[in-house]
Short mmCIF file of C-alpha atoms in Angstrom, two decimals:
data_model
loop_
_atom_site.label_atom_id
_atom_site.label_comp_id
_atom_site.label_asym_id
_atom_site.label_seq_id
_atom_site.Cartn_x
_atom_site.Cartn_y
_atom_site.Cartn_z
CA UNK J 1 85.58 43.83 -14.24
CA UNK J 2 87.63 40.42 -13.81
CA UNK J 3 85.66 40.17 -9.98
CA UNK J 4 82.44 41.16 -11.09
CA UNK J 5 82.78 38.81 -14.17
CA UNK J 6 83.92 35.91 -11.86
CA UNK J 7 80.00 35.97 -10.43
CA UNK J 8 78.73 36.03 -14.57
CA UNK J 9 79.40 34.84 -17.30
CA UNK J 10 78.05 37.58 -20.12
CA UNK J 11 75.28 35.16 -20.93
CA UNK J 12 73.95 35.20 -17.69
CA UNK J 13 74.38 39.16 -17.58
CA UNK J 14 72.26 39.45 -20.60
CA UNK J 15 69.72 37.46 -18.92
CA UNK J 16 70.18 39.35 -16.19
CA UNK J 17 69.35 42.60 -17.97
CA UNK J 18 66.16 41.31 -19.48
CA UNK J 19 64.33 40.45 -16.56
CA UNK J 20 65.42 43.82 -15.37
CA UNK J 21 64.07 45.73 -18.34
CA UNK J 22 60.52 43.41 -18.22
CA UNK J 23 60.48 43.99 -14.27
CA UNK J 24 60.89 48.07 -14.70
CA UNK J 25 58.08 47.93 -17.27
CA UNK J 26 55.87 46.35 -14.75
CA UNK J 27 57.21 48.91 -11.97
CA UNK J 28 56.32 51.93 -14.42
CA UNK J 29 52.77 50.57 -15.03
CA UNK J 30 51.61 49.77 -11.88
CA UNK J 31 54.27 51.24 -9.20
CA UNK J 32 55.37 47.87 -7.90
CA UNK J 33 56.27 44.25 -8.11
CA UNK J 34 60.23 45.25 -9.33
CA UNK J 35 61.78 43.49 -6.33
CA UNK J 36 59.10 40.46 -6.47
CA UNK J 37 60.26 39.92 -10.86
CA UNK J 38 63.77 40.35 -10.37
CA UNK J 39 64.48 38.08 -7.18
CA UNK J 40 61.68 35.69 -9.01
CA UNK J 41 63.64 35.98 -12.23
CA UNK J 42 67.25 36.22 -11.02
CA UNK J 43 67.21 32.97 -9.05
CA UNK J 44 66.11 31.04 -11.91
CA UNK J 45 69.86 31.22 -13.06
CA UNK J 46 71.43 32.81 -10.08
CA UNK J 47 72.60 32.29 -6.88
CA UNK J 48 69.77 33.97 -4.29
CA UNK J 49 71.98 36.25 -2.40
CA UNK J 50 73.55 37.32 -5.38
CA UNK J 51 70.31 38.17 -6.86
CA UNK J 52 69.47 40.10 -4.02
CA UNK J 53 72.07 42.06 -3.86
CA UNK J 54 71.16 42.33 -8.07
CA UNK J 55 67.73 43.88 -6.93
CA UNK J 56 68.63 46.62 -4.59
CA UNK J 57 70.69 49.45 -6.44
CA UNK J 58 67.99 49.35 -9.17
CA UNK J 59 65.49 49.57 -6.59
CA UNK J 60 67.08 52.57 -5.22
CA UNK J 61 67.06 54.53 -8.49
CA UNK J 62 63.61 53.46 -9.50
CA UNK J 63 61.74 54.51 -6.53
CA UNK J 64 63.60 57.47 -6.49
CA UNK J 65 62.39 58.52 -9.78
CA UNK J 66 58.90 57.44 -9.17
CA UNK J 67 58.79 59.51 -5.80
CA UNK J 68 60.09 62.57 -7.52
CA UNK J 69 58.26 62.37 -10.54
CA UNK J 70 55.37 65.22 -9.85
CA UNK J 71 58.27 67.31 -7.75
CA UNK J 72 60.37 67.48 -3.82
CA UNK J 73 57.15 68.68 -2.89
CA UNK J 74 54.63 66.25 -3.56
CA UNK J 75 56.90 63.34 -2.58
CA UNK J 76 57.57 65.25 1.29
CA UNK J 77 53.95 65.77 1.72
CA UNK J 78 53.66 62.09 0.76
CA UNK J 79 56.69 61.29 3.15
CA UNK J 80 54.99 63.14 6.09
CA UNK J 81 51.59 61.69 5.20
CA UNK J 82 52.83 58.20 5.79
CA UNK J 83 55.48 58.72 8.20
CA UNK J 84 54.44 56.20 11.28
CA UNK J 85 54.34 53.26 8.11
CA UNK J 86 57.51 54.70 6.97
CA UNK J 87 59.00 54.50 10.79
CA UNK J 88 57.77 50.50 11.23
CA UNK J 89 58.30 49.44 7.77
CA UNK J 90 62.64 50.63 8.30
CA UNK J 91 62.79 49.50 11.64
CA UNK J 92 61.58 46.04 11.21
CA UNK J 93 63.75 45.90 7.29
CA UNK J 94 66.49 46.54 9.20
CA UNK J 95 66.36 44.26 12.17
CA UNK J 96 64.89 41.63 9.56
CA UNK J 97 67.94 41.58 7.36
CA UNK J 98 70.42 40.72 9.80
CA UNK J 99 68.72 37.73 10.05
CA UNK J 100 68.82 36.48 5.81
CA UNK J 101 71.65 34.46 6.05
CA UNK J 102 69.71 32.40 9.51
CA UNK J 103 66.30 32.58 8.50
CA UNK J 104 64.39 30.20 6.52
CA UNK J 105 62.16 32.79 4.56
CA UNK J 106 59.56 30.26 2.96
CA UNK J 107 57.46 30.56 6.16
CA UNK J 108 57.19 34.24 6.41
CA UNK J 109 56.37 34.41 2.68
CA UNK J 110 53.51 32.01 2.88
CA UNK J 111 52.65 34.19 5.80
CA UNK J 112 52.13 37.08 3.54
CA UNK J 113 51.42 35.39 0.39
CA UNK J 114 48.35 33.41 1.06
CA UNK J 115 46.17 37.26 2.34
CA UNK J 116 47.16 39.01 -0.43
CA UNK J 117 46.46 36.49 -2.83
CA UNK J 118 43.10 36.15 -1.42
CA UNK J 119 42.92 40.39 -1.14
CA UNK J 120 43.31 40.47 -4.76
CA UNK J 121 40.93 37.63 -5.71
CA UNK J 122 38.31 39.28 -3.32
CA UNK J 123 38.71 42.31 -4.66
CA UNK J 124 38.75 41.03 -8.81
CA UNK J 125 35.75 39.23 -7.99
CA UNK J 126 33.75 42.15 -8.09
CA UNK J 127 33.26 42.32 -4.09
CA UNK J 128 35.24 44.80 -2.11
CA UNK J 129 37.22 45.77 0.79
CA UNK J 130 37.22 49.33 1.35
CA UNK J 131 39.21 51.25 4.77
CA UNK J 132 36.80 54.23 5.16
CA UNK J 133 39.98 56.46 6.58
CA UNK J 134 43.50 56.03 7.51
CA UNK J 135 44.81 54.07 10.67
CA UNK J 136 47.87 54.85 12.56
CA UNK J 137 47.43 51.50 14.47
CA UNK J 138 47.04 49.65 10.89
CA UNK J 139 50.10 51.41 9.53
CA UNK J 140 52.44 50.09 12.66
CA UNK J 141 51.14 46.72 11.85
CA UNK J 142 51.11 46.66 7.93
CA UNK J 143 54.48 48.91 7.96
CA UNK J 144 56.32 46.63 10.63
CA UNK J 145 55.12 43.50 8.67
CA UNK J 146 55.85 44.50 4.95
CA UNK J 147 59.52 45.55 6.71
CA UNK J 148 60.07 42.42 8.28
CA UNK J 149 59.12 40.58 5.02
CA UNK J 150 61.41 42.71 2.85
CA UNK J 151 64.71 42.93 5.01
CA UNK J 152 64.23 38.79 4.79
CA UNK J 153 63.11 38.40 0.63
CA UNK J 154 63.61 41.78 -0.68
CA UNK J 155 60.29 42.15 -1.56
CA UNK J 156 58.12 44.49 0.90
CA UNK J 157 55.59 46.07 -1.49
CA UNK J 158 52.25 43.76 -1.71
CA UNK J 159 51.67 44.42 1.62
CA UNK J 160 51.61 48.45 0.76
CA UNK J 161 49.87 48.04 -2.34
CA UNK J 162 47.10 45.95 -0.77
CA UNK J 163 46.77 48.74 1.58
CA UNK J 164 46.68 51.95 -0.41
CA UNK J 165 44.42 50.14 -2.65
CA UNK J 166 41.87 49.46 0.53
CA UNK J 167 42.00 53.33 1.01
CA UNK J 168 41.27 53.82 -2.71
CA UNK J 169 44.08 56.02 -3.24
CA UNK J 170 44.16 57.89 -6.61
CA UNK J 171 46.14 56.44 -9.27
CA UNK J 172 49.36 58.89 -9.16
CA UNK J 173 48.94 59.94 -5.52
CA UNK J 174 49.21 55.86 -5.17
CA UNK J 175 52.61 55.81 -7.80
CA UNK J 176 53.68 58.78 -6.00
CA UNK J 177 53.24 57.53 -2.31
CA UNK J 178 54.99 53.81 -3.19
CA UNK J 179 57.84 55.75 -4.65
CA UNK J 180 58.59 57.50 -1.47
CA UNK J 181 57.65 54.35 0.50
CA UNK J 182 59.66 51.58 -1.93
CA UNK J 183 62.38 54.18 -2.09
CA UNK J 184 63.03 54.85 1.78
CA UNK J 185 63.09 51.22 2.21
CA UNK J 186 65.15 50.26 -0.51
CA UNK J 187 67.66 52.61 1.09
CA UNK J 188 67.25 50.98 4.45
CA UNK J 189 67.78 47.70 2.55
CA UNK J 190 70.86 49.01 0.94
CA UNK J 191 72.55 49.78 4.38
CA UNK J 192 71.51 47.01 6.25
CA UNK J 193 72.82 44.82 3.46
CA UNK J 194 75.41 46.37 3.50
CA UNK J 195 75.66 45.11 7.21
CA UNK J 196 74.65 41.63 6.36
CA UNK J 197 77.55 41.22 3.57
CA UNK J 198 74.58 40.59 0.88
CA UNK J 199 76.48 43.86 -0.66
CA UNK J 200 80.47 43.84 -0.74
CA UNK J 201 82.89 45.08 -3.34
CA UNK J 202 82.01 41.62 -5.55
CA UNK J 203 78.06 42.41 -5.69
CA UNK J 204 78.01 46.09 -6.02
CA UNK J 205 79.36 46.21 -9.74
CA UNK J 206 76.43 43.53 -10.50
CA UNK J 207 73.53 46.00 -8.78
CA UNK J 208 74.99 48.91 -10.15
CA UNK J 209 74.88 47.70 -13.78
CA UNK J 210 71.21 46.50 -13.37
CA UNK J 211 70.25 50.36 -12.77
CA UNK J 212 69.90 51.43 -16.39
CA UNK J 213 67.63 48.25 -18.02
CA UNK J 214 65.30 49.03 -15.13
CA UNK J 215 65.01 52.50 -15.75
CA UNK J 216 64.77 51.66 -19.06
CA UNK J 217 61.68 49.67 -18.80
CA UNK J 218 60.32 51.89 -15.82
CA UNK J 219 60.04 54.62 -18.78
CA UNK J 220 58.56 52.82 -20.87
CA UNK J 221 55.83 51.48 -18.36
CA UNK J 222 55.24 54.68 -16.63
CA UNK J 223 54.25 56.28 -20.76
CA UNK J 224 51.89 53.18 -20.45
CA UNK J 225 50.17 54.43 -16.66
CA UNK J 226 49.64 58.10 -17.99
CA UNK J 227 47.17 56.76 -20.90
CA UNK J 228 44.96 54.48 -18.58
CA UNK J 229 41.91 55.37 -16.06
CA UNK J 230 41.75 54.97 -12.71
CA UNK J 231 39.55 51.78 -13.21
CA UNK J 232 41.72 49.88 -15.60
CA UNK J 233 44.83 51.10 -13.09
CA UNK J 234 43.53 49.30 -10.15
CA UNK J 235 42.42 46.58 -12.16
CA UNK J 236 46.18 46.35 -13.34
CA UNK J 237 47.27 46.63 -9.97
CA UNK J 238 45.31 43.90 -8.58
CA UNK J 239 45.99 41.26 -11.38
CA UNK J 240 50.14 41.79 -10.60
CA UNK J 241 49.33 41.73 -6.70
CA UNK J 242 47.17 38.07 -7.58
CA UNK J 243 50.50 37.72 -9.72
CA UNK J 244 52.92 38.46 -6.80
CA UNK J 245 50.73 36.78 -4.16
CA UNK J 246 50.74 33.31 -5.43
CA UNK J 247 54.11 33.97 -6.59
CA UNK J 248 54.97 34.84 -2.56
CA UNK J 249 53.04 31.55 -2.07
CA UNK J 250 55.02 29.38 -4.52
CA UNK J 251 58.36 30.52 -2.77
CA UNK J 252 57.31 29.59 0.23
CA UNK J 253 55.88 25.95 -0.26
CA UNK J 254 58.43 24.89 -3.12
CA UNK J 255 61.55 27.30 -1.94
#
């Protein structure tokens, strides 16, 4: 406890928790955005490679229960469904993270931040942007690219969201599919970070302890999810993508 309180002071761990709770809430409404609050909110008052190695354990257990949450079952079809996104997405997180300590990150977050932002406005706006059927070819590229995003930032899931909301996936097949996606990755993250030195024996406690005020709040979102239609869910969805877009594009012009 001495180490781990060495990188906090309790005030700063208290803070810490509360953007955790608020950024679980937003996970159990909507199925995503967790990584995008807490780096947002952690760096306000912490280091940012300690608050991404704050981000991943939480990110773990929180997918995990959002893959699992309708059964094994549903979350393997899910897994095989999307496997070739699955496949890019880890091997470009991977490669990506061994680079976080070298690579500026502002330029591949304007990169992504500036489309989705626009995807979301497009799609508010009343107009739409509908894939009539699935793409292997898409899912290399939107995979690979949300990967190579989130081994750099943490944060990997606009990309997915903007594309299973394209396809018009239903509103718990889409929870249930980001689960299994978010929670492969964040497991890919955890091991290459591992690699990196982003996680060592002084920022595990730290990740660890952020599991249960994200669960927390993921509970309480997720009660929120099962009382709304599949209308006001994707219009929920797309006001936190606009959210996370122009937060992706605020990163990367101001750092």
């Amino acid at each position: 406890m001495d180490v781990f309180f060495s990188f906090l002071t309790p005030h700063e761990l208290a803070l810490a928790f509360a953007v955790a709770i608020v950024a679980g809430f937003i996970k159990g409404m909507v199925g995503f955005a967790m990584p995008l609050v807490l780096i947002s909110g952690l760096t306000i008052f912490l280091p940012p490679e300690l608050a991404l190695a704050g981000l991943i354990f939480p990110t773990v257990a929180t997918n995990l229960f959002q893959a699992l949450r309708q059964g094994v079952k549903a979350a393997w079809v899910s897994t095989k469904l999307f496997k070739v996104f699955l496949i890019a997405g880890g091997v470009m997180l991977v490669l990506s993270a061994q680079l976080v300590r070298f690579l500026p990150s502002q330029t591949m977050l304007l990169v992504i931040g500036v489309p989705i932002t626009l995807f979301a406005l497009w799609q508010l706006s009343g107009r739409s942007f509908t894939l009539v059927q699935r793409s292997s070819r898409i899912e290399v590229l939107v995979g690979g690219f949300a990967g190579a995003v989130g081994g750099v930032s943490g944060v990997w899931g606009p990309p997915t969201v903007a594309y299973l909301t394209a396809l018009g996936t239903p509103k718990h097949d889409q929870m249930r599919v980001q689960g299994v996606i978010y929670g492969l990755g964040a497991v890919a993250l955890l091991f290459a970070h591992f690699g990196s030195g982003v996680l060592r024996a002084e920022t595990v406690p730290f990740s660890v302890f952020m599991i249960l005020p994200a669960l927390s709040g993921m509970w309480l979102g997720s009660k929120i999810m099962d009382r709304i239609d599949q209308a006001s869910f994707r219009k929920a969805t797309l006001f936190i993508l606009l959210i996370a877009g122009a937060n992706l594009v605020r990163r990367g012009l101001l750092g």
